[in-house]
Coordinates of C-alpha atoms in Angstrom, one line a residue:
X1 CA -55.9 60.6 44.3
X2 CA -58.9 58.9 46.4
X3 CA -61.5 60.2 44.0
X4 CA -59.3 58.9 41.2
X5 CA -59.2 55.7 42.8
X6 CA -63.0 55.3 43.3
X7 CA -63.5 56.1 39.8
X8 CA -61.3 53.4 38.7
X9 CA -62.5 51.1 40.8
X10 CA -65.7 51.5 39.7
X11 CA -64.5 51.2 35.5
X12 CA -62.6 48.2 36.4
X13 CA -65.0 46.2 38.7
X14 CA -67.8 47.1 35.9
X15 CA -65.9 46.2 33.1
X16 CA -64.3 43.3 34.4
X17 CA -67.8 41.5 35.3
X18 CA -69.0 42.6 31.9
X19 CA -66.9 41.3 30.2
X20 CA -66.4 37.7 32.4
X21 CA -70.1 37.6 31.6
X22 CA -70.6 37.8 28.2
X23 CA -68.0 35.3 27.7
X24 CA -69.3 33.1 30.6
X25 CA -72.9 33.4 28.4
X26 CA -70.4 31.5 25.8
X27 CA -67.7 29.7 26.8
X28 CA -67.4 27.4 24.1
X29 CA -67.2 30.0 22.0
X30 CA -64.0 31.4 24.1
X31 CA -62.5 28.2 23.7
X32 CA -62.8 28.4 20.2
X33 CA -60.6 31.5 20.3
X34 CA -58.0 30.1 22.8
X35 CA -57.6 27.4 20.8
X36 CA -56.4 29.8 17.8
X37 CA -54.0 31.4 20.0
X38 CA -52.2 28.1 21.6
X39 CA -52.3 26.7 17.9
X40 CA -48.6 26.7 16.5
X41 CA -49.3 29.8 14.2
X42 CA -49.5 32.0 17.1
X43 CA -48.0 31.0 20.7
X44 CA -47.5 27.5 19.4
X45 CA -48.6 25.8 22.5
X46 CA -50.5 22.9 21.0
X47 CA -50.3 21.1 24.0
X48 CA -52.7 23.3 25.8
X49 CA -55.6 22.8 23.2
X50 CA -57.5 19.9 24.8
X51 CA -57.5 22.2 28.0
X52 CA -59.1 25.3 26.5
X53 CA -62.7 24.9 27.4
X54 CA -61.4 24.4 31.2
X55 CA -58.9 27.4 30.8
X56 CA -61.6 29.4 29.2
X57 CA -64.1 28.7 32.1
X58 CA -61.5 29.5 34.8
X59 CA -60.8 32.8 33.0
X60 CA -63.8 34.2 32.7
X61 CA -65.3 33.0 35.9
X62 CA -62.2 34.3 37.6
X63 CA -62.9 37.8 35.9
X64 CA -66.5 38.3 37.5
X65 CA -65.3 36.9 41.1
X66 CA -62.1 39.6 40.9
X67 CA -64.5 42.5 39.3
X68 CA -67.4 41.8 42.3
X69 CA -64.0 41.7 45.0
X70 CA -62.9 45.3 43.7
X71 CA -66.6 46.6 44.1
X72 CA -67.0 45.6 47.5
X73 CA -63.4 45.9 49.0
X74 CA -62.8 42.1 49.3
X75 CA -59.5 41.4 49.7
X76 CA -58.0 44.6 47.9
X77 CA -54.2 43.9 48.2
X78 CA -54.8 40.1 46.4
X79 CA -57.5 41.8 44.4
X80 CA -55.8 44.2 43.2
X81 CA -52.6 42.3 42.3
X82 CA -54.4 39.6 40.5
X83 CA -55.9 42.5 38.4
X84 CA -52.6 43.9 37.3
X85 CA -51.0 40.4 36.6
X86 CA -54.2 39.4 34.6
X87 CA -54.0 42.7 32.4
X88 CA -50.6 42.7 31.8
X89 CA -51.0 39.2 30.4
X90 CA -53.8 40.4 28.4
X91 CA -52.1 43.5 27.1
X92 CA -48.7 41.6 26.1
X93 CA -51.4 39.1 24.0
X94 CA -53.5 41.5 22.2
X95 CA -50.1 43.4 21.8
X96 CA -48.7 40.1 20.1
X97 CA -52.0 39.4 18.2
X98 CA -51.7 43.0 17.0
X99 CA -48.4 43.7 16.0
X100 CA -47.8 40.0 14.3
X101 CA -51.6 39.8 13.0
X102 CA -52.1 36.7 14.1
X103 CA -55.9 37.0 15.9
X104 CA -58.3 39.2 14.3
X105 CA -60.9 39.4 17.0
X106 CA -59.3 38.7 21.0
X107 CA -63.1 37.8 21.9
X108 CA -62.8 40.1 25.0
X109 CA -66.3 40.6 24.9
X110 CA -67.7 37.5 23.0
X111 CA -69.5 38.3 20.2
X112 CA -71.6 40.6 21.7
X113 CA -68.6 43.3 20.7
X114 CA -66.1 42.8 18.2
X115 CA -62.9 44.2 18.4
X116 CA -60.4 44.5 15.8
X117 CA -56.8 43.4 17.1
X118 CA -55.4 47.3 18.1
X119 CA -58.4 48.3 19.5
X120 CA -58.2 45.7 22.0
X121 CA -54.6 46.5 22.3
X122 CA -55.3 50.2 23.3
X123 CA -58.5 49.0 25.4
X124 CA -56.4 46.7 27.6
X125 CA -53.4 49.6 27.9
X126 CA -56.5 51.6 29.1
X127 CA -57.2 49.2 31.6
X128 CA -54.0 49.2 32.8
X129 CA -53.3 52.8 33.6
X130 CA -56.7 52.5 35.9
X131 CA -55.4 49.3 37.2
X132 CA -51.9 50.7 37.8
X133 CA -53.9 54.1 39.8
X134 CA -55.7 51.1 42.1
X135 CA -51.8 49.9 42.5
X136 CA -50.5 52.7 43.8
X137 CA -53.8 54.3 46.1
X138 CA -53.9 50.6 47.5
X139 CA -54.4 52.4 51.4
X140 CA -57.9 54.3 49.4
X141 CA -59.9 50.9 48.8
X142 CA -62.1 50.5 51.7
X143 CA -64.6 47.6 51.9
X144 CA -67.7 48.6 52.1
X145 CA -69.3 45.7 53.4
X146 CA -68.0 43.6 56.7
X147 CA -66.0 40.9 56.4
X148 CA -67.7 38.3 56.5
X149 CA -70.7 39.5 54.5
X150 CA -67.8 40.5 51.9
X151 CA -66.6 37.4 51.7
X152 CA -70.2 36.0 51.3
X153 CA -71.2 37.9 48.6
X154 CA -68.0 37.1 46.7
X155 CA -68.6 33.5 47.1
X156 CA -72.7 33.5 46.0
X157 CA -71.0 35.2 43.1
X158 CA -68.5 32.6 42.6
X159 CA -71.1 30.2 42.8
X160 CA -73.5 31.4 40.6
X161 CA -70.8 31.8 37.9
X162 CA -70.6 27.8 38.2
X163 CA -74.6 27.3 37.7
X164 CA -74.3 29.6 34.9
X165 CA -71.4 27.9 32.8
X166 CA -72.8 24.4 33.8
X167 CA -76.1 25.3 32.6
X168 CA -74.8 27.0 28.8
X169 CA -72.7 24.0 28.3
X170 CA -75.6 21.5 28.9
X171 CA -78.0 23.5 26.8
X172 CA -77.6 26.9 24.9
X173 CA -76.4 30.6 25.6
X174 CA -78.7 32.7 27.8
X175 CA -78.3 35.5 24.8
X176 CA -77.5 34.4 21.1
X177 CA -75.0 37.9 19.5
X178 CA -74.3 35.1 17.2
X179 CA -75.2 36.0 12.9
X180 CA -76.8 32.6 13.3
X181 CA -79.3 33.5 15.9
X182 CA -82.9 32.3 15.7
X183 CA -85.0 34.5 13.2
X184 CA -82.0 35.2 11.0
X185 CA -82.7 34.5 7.3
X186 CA -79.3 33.2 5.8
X187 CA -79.8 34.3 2.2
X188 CA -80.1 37.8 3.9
X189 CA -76.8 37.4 6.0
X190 CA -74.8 36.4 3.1
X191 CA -76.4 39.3 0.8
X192 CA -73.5 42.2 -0.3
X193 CA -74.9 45.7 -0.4
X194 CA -74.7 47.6 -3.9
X195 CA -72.1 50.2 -3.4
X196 CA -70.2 48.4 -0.7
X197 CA -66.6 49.2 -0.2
X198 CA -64.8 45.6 -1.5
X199 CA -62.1 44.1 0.1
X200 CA -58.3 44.7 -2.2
X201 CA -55.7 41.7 -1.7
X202 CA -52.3 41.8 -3.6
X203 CA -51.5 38.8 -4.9
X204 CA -48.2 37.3 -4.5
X205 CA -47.4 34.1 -6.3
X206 CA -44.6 31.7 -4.9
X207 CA -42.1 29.5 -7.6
X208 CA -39.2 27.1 -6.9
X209 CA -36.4 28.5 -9.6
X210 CA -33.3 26.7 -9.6
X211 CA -34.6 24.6 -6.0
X212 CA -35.2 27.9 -4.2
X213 CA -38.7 29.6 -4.0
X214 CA -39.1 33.3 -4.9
X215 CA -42.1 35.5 -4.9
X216 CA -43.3 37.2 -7.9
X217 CA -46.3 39.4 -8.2
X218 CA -49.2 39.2 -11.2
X219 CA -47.3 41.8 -13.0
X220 CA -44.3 39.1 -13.2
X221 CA -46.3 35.8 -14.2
X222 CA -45.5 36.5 -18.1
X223 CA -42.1 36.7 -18.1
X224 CA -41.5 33.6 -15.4
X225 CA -37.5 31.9 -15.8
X226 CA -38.0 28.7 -17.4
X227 CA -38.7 25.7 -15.8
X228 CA -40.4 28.0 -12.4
X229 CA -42.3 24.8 -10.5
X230 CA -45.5 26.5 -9.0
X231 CA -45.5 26.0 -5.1
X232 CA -48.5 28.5 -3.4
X233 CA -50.6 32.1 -3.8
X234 CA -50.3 34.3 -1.2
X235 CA -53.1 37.1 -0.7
X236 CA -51.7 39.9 1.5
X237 CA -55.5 41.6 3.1
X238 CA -54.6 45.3 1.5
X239 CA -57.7 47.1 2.8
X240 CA -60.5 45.3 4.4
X241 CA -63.9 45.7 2.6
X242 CA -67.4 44.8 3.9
X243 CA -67.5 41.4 5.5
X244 CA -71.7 39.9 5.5
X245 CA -72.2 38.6 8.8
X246 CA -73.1 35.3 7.4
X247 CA -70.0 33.9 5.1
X248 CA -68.7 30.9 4.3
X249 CA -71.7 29.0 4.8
X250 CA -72.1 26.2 2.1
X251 CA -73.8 22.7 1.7
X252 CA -71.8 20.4 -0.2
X253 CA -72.4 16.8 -1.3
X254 CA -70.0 14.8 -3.0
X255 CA -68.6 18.2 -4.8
X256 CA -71.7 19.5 -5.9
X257 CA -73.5 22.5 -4.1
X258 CA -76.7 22.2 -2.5
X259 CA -77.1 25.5 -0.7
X260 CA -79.7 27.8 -2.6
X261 CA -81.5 24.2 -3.0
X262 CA -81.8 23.6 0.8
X263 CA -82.3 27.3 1.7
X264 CA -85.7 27.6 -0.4
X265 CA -86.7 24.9 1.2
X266 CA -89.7 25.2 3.6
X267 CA -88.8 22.7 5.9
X268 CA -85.0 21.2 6.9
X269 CA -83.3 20.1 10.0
X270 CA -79.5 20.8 10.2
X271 CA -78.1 17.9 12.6
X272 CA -74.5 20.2 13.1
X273 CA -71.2 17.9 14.4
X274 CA -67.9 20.2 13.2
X275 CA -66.1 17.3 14.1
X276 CA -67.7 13.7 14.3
X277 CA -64.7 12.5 16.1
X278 CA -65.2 15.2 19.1
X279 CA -68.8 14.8 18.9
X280 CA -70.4 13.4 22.2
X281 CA -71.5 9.9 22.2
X282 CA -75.3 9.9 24.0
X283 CA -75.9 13.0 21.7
X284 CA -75.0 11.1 18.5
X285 CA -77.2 7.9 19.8
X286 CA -80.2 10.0 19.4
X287 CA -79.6 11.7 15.8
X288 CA -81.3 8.4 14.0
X289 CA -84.5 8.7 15.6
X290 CA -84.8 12.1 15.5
X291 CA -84.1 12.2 11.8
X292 CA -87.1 9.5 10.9
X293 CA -89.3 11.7 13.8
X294 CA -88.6 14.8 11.4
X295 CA -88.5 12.5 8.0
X296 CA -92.3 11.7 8.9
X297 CA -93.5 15.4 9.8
X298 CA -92.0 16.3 6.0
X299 CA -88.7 17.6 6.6
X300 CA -85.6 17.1 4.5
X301 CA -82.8 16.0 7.5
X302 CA -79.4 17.1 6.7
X303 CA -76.3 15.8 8.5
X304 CA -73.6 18.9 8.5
X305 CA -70.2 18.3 9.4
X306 CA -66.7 19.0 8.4
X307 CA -65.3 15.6 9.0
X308 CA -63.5 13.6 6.2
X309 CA -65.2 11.5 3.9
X310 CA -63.8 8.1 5.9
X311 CA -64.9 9.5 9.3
X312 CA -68.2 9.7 8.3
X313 CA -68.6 6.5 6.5
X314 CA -67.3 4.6 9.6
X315 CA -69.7 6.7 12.0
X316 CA -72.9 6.4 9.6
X317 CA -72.0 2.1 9.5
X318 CA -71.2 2.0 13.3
X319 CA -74.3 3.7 14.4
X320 CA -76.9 3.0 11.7
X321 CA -77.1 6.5 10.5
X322 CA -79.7 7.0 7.3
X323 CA -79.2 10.3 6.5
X324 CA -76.5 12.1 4.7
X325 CA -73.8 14.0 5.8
X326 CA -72.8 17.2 3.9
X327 CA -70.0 19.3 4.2
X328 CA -69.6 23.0 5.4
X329 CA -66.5 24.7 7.1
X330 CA -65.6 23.7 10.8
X331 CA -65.2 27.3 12.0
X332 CA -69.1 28.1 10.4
X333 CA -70.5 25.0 11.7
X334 CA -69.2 25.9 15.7
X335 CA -70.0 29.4 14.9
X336 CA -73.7 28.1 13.7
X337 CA -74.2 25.9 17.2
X338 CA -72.1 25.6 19.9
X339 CA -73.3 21.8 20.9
X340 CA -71.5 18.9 19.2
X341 CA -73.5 17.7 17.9
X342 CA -76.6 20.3 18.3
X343 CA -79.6 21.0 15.9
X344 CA -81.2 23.5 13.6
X345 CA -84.7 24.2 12.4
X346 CA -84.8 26.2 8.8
X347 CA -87.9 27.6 7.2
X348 CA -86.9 28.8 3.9
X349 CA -83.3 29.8 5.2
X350 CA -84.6 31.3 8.3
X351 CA -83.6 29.7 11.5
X352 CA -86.5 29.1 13.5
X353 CA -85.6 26.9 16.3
X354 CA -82.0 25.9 17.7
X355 CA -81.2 23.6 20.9
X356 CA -78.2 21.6 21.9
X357 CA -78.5 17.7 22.0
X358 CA -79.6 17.5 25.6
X359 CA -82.9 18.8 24.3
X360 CA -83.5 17.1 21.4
X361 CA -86.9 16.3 22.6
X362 CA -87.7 19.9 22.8
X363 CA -87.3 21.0 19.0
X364 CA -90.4 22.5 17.8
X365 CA -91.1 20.5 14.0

């Protein structure tokens, strides 16, 4: 039982910083998910949306601090108990997310390692039988430094979690395992390999007959009752095909498409807000004279946002904006750049230089 104990200290201290750290590198991007499981299609708890970037950095940081207190024997009996309450937590989620299908990746480890919903099911079950062995050989974990030295190095740790999640949210992630990292080519990402496995969806078509809806499948669409009102499609995923890791990613003015257009162009700067509205102030203040900066070396400067038509009228008349705004998805804009709003260098669809607003006077044109 003690060697067994060692051994999953070891795992579970390891894994645990791991996996606080990756995350930590990101935790905007953790948010992101959070916010997808509060939102009413999953745990419905709506309210806790405007907190997720503060829950997400409390998470994670707590993560490293509890995976450095196993390693060194700080505290075992809290240690240990704060452990097994966070993994059963975790395993009852991914066990939801799982079962219902409500979250395809749980962003355990970022997007540095994606897990589909069971595997991070069975991964967190895993954890929890080595968690469960530290439990019950509580009298086997000795620390191996003094206390006070313990308790130091648990606190530098602490600390230095804070620099590094004050730091990525004022500037960038340390390490980019995003598809839109710098030196990706996006015509490339979106490219489908010849002989690749499709994706198969049934299709299931929704009517109102006689006021009450009723599904009928493509099979049944010629032979309909009369009068059948049309309400929605349903596509039910039947076997997942390959997914390109770039997707999704369109430029859109006024209806028409602009993407291969803007991707053969030598020279563009992306100026990326999801949402104008969430969008910091002194970061939008700057976009204007940025754009003309770029407009005078030769590039083409595109605004890229998924705000609605109004929104962006009112912000481009409040704030003396020039250039236009097109429109790509909200969930491929924050998976493009974290920073709201944050920019993007393209060379003939290849990203060649990203920063957040807060150095805007570091893009290389």
């Amino acid at each position: 039982m003690k060697y067994l104990v060692h051994l999953s200290r070891i795992i579970v201290g390891v894994l645990f910083i791991i996996s606080g750290l990756i995350k930590l590198n990101d935790p905007t991007g953790f948010s992101f998910k959070l916010e997808e499981y509060f939102s009413e299609g999953v745990l419905n708890m709506p309210a806790l949306v405007p907190y997720a970037l503060g829950i997400a950095l409390f998470v994670v940081i707590f993560e490293v601090v509890l995976g450095v207190a196993l390693l060194v024997g700080f505290k075992p009996k809290w240690t240990v108990w704060s452990l097994l309450l966070m993994i059963v937590f975790f395993t009852f989620l991914t066990f939801y997310s799982a079962y219902f299908n409500k979250v395809t990746d749980c962003g355990c480890f970022g997007d540095a390692l994606k897990l589909t919903p069971w595997q991070s099911f069975f991964k967190d079950v895993a954890l929890l039988v080595f968690i469960l062995i530290l439990f019950f050989g509580l009298k086997y974990i000795q620390p191996i430094l003094k206390p006070m030295v313990g308790a130091l190095t648990v606190f530098i740790a602490y600390s230095l979690c804070l620099f590094m999640g004050y730091w990525v949210l004022n500037h960038l992630p340390l390490k980019d395992f995003r598809a839109y990292k710098i030196g990706t080519n996006i015509q490339k990402g979106m490219e489908f390999p010849e002989g690749a496995a499709r994706s198969v969806y049934e299709m299931n078509f929704v009517y109102k007959v006689n006021g009450k809806e009723q599904n009928f499948g493509e099979k049944d669409l010629m032979s309909l009752p009369a009068g059948a009102e049309f309400v929605r499609r349903e596509d039910k995923l039947i076997s997942q095909g390959y997914v390109p890791p770039i997707h999704d990613f369109t430029i859109e003015l006024d209806g028409e498409d602009f993407t291969e257009e803007m991707l053969n162009e030598p020279k563009v700067v992306m100026l990326i807000s999801y949402d104008l509205q969430k969008a910091k102030a002194d970061g939008l203040s700057q976009l204007e004279a940025f754009s003309k900066k770029a407009q005078a070396k030769g590039y083409k400067v595109l605004g890229m946002t998924a705000s609605p038509i109004e929104d962006i009228a009112k912000f481009r008349k409040e704030n003396g904006i020039t250039f236009d705004y097109y429109f790509c998805d909200a969930t491929t804009l924050k998976t493009i750049e974290r920073a709201n709003p944050s920019i993007v260098v393209l060379h003939k669809g290849t990203i060649v230089d990203k920063k957040h607003w807060n150095d805007i006077d570091d893009v290389k044109l």
